[in-house]
PDB file of C-alpha atoms in Angstrom:
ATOM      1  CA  UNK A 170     105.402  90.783  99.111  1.00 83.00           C
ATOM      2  CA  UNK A 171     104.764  94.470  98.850  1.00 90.00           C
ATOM      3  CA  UNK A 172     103.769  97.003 100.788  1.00 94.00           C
ATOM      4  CA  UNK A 173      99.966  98.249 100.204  1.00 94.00           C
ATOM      5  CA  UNK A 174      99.175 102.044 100.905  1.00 96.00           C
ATOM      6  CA  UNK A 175      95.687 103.830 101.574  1.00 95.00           C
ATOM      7  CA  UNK A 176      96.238 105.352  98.387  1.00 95.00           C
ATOM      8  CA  UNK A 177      96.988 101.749  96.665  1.00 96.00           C
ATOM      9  CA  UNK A 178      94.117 100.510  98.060  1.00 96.00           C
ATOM     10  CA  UNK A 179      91.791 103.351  97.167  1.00 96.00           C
ATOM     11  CA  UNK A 180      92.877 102.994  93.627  1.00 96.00           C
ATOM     12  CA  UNK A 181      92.398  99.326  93.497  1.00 96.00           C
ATOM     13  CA  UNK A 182      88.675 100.189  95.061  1.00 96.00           C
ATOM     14  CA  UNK A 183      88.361 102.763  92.139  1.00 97.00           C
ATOM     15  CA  UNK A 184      89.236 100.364  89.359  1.00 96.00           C
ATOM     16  CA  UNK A 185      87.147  97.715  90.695  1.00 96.00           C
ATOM     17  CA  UNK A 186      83.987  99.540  91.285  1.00 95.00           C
ATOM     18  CA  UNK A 187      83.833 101.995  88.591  1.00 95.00           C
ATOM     19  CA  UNK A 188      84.037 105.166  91.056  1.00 95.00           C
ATOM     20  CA  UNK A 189      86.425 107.706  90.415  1.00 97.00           C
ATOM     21  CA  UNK A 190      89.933 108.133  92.583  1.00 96.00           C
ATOM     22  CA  UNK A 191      88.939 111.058  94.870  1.00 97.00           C
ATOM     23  CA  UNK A 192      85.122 108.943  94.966  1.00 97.00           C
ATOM     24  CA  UNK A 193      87.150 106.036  96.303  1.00 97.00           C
ATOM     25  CA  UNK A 194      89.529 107.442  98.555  1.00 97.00           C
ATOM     26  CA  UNK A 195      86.314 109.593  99.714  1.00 97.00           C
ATOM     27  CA  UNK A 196      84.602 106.033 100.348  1.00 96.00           C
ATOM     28  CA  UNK A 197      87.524 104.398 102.111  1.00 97.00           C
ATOM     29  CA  UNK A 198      88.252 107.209 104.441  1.00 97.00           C
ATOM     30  CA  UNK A 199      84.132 107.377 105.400  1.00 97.00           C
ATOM     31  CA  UNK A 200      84.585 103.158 106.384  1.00 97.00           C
ATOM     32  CA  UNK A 201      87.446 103.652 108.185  1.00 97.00           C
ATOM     33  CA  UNK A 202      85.952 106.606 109.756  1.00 97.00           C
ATOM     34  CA  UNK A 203      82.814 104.643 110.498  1.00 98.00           C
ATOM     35  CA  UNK A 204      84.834 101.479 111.909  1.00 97.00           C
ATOM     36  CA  UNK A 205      86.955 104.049 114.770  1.00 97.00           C
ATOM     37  CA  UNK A 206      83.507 105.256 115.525  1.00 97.00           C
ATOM     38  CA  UNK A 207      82.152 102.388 116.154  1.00 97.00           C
ATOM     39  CA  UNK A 208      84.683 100.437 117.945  1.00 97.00           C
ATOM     40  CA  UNK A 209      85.505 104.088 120.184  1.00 95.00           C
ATOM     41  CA  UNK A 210      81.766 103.560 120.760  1.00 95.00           C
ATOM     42  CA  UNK A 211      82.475 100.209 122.135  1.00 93.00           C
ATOM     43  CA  UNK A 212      80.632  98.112 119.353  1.00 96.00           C
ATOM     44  CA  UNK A 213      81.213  95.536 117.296  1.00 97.00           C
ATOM     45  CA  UNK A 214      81.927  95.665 113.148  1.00 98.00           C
ATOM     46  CA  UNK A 215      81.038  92.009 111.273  1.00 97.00           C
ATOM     47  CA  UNK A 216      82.190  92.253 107.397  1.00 96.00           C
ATOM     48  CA  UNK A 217      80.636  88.741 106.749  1.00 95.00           C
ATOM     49  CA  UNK A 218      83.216  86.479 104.942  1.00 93.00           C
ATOM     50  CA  UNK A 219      86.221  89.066 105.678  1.00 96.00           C
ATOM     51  CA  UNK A 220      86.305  89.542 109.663  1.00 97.00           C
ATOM     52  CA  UNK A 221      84.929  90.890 112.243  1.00 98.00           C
ATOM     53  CA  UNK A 222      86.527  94.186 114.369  1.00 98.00           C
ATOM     54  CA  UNK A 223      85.981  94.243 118.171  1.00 97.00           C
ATOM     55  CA  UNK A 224      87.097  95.945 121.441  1.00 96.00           C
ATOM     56  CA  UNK A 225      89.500  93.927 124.126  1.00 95.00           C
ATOM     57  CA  UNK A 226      90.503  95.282 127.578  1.00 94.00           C
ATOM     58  CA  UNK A 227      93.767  94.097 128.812  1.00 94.00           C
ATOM     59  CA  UNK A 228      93.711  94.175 132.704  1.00 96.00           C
ATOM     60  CA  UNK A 229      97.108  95.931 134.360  1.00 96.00           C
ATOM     61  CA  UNK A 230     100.081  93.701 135.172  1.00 95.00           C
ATOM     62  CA  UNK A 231     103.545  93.413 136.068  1.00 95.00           C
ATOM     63  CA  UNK A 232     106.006  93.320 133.648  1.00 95.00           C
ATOM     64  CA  UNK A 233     109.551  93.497 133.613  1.00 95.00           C
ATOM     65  CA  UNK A 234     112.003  96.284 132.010  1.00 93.00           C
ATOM     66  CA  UNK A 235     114.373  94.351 129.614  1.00 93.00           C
ATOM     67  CA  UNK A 236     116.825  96.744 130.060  1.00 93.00           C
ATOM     68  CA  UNK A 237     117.295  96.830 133.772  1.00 93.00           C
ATOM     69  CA  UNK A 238     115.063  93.987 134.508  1.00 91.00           C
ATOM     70  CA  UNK A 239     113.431  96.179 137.418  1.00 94.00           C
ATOM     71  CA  UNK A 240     109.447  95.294 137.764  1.00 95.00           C
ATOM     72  CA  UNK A 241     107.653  98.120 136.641  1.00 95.00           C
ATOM     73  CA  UNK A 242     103.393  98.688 136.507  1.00 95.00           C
ATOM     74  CA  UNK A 243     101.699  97.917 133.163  1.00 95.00           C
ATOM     75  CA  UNK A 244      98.477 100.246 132.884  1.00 95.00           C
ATOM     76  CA  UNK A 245      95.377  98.366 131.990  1.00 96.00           C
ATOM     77  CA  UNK A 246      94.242  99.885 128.261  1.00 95.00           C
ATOM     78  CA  UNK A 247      91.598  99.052 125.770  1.00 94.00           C
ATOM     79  CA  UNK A 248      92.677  97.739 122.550  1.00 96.00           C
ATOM     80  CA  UNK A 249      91.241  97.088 118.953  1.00 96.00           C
ATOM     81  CA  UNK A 250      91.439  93.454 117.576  1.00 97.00           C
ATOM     82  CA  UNK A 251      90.687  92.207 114.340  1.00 97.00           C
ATOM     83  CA  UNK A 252      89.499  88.174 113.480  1.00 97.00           C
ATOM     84  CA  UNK A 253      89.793  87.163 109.411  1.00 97.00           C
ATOM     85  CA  UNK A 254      86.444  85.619 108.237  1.00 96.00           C
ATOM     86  CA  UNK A 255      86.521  82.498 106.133  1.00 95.00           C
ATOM     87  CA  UNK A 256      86.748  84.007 103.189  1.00 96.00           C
ATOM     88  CA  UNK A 257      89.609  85.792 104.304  1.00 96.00           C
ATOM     89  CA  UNK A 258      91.419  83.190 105.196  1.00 96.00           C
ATOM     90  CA  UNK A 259      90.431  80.957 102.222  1.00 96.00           C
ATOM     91  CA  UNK A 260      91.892  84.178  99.636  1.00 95.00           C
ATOM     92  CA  UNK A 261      94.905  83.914 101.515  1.00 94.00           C
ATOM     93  CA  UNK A 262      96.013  80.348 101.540  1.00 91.00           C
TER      94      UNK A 262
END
C-alpha cells in the first residue's frame, strides 16, 4: 500500500479528466477549500456514492493521564467526521 499525496492525487485528477496539472491541483485545492468552508460553517457535504462529511461535538470528560494516571479535564471540541458511501465501500473491497 502506498502513500497518496495532494500532488498524486491532483495528477491522477489531471490524467483522468483531461485538465492540465496546475488546472487540477487548482480544482482540488477550490473542493477542499469549499468542504472546510462548509463544515467551519457547520453544514453538511453529501458526495453521493463516495461519503458524506459532517460536524460532531464531543462533550468534555474525564480522562486519565497515562503517564501519571492523575484525572485531568478533557475540553469539549468540535470535530470533522467523514462516512464512505456505497460506492466507496464497494471500490474498496
Amino acid at each position: 500500500m502506498a502513500l497518496v499525496g495532494k500532488d498524486d492525487l491532483a495528477r491522477d485528477v489531471a490524467e483522468k479528466s483531461g485538465l492540465g496539472l496546475a488546472e487540477a491541483k487548482n480544482a482540488l485545492d477550490a473542493t477542499l477549500k469549499a468542504i472546510e468552508e462548509q463544515l467551519g460553517s457547520g453544514n453538511e457535504v453529501r458526495l453521493t456514492g463516495f461519503g458524506k462529511f459532517s460536524v460532531s461535538h464531543r462533550e468534555a470528560r474525564t480522562g486519565r493521564n497515562p503517564q501519571t494516571g492523575e484525572s485531568m479535564q478533557i475540553a469539549a471540541k468540535t470535530v470533522p467526521r467523514f462516512s464512505a458511501g456505497a460506492e466507496l465501500k464497494k471500490a474498496v473491497e
